[in-house]
CSV table of C-alpha atoms in Angstrom, one decimal:
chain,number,residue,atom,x,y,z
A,288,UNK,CA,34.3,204.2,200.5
A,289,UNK,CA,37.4,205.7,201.4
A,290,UNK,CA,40.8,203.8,200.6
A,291,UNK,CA,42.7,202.3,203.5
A,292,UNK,CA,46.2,203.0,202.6
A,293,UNK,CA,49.0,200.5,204.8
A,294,UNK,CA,52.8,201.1,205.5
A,295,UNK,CA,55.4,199.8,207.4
A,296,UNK,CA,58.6,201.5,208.4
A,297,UNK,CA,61.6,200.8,210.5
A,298,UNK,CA,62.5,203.5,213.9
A,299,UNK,CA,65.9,204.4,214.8
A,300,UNK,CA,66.1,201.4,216.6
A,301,UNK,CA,65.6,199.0,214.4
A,302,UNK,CA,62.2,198.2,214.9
A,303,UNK,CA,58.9,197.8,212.4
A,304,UNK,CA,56.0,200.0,212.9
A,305,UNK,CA,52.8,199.7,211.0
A,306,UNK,CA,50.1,202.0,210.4
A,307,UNK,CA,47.0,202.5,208.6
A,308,UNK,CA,45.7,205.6,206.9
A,309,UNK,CA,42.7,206.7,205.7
A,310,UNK,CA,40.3,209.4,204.4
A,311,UNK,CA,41.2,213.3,203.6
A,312,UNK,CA,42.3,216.8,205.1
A,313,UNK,CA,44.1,217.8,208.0
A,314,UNK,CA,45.5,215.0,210.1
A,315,UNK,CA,44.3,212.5,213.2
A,316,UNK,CA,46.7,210.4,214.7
A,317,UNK,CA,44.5,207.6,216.3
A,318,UNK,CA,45.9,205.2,219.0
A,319,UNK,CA,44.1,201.9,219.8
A,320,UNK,CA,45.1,199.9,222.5
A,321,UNK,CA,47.9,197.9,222.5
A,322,UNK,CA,46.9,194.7,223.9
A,323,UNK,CA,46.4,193.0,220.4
A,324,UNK,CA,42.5,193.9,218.9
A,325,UNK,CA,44.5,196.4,216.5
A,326,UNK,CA,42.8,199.1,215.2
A,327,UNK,CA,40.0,197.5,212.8
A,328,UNK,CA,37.4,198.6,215.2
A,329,UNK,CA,38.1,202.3,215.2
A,330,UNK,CA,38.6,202.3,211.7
A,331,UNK,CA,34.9,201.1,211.0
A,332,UNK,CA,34.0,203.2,214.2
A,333,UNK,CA,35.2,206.5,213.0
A,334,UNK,CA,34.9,206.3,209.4
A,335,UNK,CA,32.1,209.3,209.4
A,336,UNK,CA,35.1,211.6,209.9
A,337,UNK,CA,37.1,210.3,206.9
A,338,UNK,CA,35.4,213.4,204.7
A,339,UNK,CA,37.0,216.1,207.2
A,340,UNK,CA,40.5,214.4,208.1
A,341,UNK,CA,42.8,212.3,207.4
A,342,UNK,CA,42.8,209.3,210.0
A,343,UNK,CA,46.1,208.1,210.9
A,344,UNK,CA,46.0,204.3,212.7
A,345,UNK,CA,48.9,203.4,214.9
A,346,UNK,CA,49.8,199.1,214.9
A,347,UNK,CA,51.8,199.5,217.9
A,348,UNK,CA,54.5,197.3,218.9
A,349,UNK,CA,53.6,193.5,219.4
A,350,UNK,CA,50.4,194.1,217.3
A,351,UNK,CA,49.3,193.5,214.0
A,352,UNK,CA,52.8,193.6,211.2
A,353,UNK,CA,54.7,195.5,214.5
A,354,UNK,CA,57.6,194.3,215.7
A,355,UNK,CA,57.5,192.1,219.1
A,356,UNK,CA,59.6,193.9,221.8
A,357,UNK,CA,61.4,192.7,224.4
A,358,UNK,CA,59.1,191.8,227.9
A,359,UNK,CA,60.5,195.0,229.9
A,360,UNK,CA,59.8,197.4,226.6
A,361,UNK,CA,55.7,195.9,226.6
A,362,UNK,CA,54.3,199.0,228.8
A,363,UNK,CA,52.3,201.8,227.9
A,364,UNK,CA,54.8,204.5,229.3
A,365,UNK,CA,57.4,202.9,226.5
A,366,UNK,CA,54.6,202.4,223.8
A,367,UNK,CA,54.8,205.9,224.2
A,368,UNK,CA,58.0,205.9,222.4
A,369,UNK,CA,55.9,204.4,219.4
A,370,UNK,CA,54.2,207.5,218.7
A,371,UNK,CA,57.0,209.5,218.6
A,372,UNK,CA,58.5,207.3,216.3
A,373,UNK,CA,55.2,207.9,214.0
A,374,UNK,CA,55.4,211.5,214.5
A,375,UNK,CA,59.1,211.3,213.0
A,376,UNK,CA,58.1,209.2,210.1
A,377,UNK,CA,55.3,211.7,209.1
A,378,UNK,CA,57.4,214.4,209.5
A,379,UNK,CA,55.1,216.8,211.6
A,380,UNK,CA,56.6,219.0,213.8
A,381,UNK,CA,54.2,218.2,216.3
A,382,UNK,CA,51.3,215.9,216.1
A,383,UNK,CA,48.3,218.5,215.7
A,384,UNK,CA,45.1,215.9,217.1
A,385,UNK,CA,45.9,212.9,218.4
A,386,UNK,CA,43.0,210.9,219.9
A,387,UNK,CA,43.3,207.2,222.1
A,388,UNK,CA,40.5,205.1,222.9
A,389,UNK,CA,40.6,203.0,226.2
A,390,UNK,CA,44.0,201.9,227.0
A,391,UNK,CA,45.5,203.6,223.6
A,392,UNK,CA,44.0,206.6,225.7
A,393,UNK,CA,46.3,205.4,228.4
A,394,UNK,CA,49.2,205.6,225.7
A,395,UNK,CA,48.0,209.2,224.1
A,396,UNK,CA,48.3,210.5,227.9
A,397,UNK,CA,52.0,208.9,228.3
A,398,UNK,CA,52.8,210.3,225.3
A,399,UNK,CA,51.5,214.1,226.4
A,400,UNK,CA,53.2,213.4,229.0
A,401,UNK,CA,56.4,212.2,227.5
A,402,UNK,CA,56.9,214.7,225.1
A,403,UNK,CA,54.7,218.1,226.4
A,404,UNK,CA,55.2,220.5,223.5
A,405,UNK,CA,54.8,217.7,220.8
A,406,UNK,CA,50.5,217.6,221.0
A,407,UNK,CA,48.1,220.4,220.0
A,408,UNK,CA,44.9,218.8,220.5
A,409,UNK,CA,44.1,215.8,222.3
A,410,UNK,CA,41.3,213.8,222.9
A,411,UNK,CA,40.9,210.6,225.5
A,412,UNK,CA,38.1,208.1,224.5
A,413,UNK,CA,37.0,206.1,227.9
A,414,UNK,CA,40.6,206.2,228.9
A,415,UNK,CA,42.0,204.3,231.4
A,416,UNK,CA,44.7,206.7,233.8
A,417,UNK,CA,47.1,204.2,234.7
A,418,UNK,CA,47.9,203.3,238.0
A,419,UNK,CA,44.4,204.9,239.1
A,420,UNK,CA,42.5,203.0,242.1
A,421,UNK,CA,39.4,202.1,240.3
A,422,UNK,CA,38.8,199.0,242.4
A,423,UNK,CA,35.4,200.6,244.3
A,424,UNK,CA,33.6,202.6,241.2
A,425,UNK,CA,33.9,199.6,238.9
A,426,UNK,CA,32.9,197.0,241.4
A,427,UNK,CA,29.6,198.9,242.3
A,428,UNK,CA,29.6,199.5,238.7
A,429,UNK,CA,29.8,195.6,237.4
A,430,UNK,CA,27.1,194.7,240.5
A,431,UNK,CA,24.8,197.2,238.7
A,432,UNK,CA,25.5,195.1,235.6
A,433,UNK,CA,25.0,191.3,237.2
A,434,UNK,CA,21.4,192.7,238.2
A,435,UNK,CA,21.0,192.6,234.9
A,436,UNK,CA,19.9,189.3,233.1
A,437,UNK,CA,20.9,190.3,229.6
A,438,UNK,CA,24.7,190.6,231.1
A,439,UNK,CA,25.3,187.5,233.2
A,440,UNK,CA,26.1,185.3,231.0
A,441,UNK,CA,28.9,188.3,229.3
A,442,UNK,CA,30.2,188.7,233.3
A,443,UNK,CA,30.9,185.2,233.6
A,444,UNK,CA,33.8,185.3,231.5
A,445,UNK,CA,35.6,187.1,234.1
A,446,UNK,CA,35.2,184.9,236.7
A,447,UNK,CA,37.8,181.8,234.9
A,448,UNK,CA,41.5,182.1,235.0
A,449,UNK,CA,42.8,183.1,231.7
A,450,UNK,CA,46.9,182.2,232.0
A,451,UNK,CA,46.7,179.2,230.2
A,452,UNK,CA,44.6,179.8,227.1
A,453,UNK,CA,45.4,180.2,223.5
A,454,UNK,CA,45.1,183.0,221.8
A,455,UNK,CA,42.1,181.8,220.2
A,456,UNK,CA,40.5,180.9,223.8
A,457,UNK,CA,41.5,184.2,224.6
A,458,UNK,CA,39.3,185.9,221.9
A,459,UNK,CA,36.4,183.3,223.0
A,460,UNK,CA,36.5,185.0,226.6
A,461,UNK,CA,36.6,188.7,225.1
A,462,UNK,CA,33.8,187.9,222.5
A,463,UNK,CA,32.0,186.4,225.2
A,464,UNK,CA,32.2,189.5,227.4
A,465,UNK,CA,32.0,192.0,224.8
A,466,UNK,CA,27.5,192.7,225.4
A,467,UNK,CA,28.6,194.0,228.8
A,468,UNK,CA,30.8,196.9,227.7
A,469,UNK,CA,27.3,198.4,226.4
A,470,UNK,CA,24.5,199.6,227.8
A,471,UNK,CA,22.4,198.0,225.3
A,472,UNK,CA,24.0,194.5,225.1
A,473,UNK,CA,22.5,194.1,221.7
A,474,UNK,CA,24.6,196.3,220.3
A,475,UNK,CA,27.9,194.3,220.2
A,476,UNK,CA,26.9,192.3,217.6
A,477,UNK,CA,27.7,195.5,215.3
A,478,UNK,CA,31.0,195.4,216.5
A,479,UNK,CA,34.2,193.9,214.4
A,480,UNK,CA,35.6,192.5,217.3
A,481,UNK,CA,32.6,190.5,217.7
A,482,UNK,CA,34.2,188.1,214.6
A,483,UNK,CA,37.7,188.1,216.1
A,484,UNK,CA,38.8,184.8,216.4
A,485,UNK,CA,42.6,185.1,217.9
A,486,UNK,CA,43.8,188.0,220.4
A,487,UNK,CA,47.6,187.6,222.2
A,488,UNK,CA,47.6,186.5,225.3
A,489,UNK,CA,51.1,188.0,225.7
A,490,UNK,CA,50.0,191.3,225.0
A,491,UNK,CA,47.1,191.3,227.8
A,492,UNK,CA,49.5,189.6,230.4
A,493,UNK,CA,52.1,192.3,229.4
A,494,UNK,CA,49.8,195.4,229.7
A,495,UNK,CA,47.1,194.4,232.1
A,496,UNK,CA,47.8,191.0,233.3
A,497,UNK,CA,50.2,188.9,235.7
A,498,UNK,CA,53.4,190.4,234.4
A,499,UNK,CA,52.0,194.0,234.1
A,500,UNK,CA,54.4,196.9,234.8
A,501,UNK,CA,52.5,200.2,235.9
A,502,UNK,CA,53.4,203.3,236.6
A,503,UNK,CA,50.9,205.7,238.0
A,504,UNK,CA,49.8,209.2,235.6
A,505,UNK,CA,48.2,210.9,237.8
A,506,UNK,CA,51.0,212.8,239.8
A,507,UNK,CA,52.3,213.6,235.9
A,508,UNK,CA,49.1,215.1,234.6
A,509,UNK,CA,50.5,218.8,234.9
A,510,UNK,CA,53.5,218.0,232.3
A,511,UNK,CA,50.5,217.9,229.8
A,512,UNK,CA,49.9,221.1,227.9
A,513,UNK,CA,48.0,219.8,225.4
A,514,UNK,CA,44.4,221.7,225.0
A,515,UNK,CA,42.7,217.8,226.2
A,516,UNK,CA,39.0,216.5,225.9
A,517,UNK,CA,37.7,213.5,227.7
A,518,UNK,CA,34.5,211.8,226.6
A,519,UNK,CA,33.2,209.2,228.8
A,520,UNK,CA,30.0,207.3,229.6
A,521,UNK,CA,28.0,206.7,232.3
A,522,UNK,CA,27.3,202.7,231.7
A,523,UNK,CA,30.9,201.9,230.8
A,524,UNK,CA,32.4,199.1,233.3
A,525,UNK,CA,35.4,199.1,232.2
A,526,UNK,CA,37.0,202.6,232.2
A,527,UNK,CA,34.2,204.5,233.8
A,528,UNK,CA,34.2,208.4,234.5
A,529,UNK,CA,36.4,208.6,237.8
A,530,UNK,CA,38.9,208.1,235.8
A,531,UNK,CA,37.9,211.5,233.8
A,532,UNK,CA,37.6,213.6,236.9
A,533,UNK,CA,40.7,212.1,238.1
A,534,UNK,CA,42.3,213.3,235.4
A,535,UNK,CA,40.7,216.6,234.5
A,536,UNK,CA,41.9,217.8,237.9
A,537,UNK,CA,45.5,217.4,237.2
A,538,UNK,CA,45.2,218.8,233.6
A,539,UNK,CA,44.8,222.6,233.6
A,540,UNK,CA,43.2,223.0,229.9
A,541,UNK,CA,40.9,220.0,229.9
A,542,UNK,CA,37.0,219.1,229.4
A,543,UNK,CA,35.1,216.5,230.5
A,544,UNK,CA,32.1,215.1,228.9
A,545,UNK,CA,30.2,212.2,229.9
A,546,UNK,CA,27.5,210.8,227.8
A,547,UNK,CA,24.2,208.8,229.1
A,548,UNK,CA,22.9,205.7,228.2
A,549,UNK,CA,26.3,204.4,226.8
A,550,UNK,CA,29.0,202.2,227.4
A,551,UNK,CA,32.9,201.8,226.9
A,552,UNK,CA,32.0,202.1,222.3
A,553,UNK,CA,30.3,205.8,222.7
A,554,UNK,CA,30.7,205.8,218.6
A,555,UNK,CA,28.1,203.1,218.3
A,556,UNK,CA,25.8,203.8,221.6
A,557,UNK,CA,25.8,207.7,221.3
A,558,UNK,CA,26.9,208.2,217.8
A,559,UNK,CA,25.9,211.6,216.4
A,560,UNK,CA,26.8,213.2,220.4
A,561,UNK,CA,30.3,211.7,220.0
A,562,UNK,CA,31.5,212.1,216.6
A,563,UNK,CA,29.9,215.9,217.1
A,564,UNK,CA,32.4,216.3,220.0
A,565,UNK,CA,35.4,215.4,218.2
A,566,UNK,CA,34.6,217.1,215.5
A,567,UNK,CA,34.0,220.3,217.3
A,568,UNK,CA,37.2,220.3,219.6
A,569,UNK,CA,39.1,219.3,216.3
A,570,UNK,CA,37.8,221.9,214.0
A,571,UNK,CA,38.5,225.1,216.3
């Protein structure tokens, strides 16, 4: 098993970061999102690549030994900011693969976007593009779901307020709903973040929530000039493929994949399929 090695270092600004790193050769850069599940899961989810690169795990602000920030400083176009800082602290000249799943995807596309020039090879996992009118795909997509016995009892967690729970009530809900990010429900007992037992409320309600700030990507896209893969999949309720084509048309050197029979985890549902794509894209 390969050693997970941790560090912490202070930016230009004062601040902590922490990262995790792991496994051997040339290196990955992987953002998870920022809204307080860390990076445990994509650690255990890619850890089949750990014999042909090095994995590089961003804890970004607010999460895990990271520094809190101020409110106004809690979006994903100045989480942004946090990779760069990384970047600095590895001393690369540019960040050769960097890969984001979900809403860290949202973060690796701010970040192409931020600083064009600084990203050879990027890949989005079931990204969301921020500021992208989803509100008709994943309602036909979450009806689809309630059809479903298996899910009901997962959708029902979204149908509560969440503003005034703990933390810990917090990761109830999300363990809850975690079956009806799959296709095959049954496979989110597998996942770590079936076991977590306290997730920031803040963070959500910062990122996604009530006191959300969001600025739209998709007018942006053609600052990116990064050589960029998408992976999607077809069952995925949460970021579902719109939000690939929406952004494969404003990104010149891009490819879309979507994979079948899999949800918003293609690692666990499609596993072979997707580590085979990242692989590939990374390795030429």
């Amino acid at each position: 098993m390969t050693e997970t090695r941790e560090s912490v270092f202070k930016t230009s600004q004062g601040s902590v970061l922490h990262y995790f790193t792991r496994g051997t050769g040339p290196p990955v850069v992987v953002l998870p999102p920022a809204w307080g599940i860390g990076s445990v899961y994509l650690q255990d989810g890619l850890r089949a690549l750990e014999d042909k690169f090095t994995l590089i795990y961003l804890e970004f602000r607010g999460n895990g030994r990271s520094t809190k920030p101020a409110p106004e400083q809690m979006t994903c176009w100045h989480l942004a900011a946090d990779v760069e800082h990384l970047r600095q602290e590895l001393e690369l000249d540019t960040i050769p693969r960097l890969v984001g799943h979900s809403g860290g995807g949202t973060i690796a596309l701010w970040y192409a976007i931020r600083f064009p020039g600084r990203v050879g090879k990027l890949i989005l996992l079931t990204h969301r593009l921020e500021g992208f009118d989803d509100s008709q795909s994943m309602g036909a997509m979450l009806a689809a779901k309630q059809r479903d016995p298996r899910m009901r009892d997962a959708l029902q967690a979204l149908t509560s307020s969440w503003d005034d729970l703990s933390d810990e009530e917090f990761a109830a809900v999300n363990r809850r709903f975690l079956p009806a990010y799959y296709h095959d429900p049954s496979v989110a007992s597998k996942s770590p973040l079936a076991s977590v037992s306290s997730i920031p409320l803040w963070n959500y309600q910062m990122l996604h929530g009530k006191y959300a700030q969001l600025k739209s990507q998709e007018e942006l896209l053609d600052k990116v000039t990064a050589n960029t893969l998408m992976i999607f999949a077809d069952d995925d309720p949460i970021c579902n493929p719109e939000h690939g084509l929406a952004t494969k048309k404003g990104i010149a050197d891009s490819e879309l994949v979507v994979l079948e029979k899999c949800g918003h985890f293609p690692w666990m549902e499609r596993t072979d399929e997707t580590l085979s794509h990242i692989t590939r894209f990374f390795s030429t």
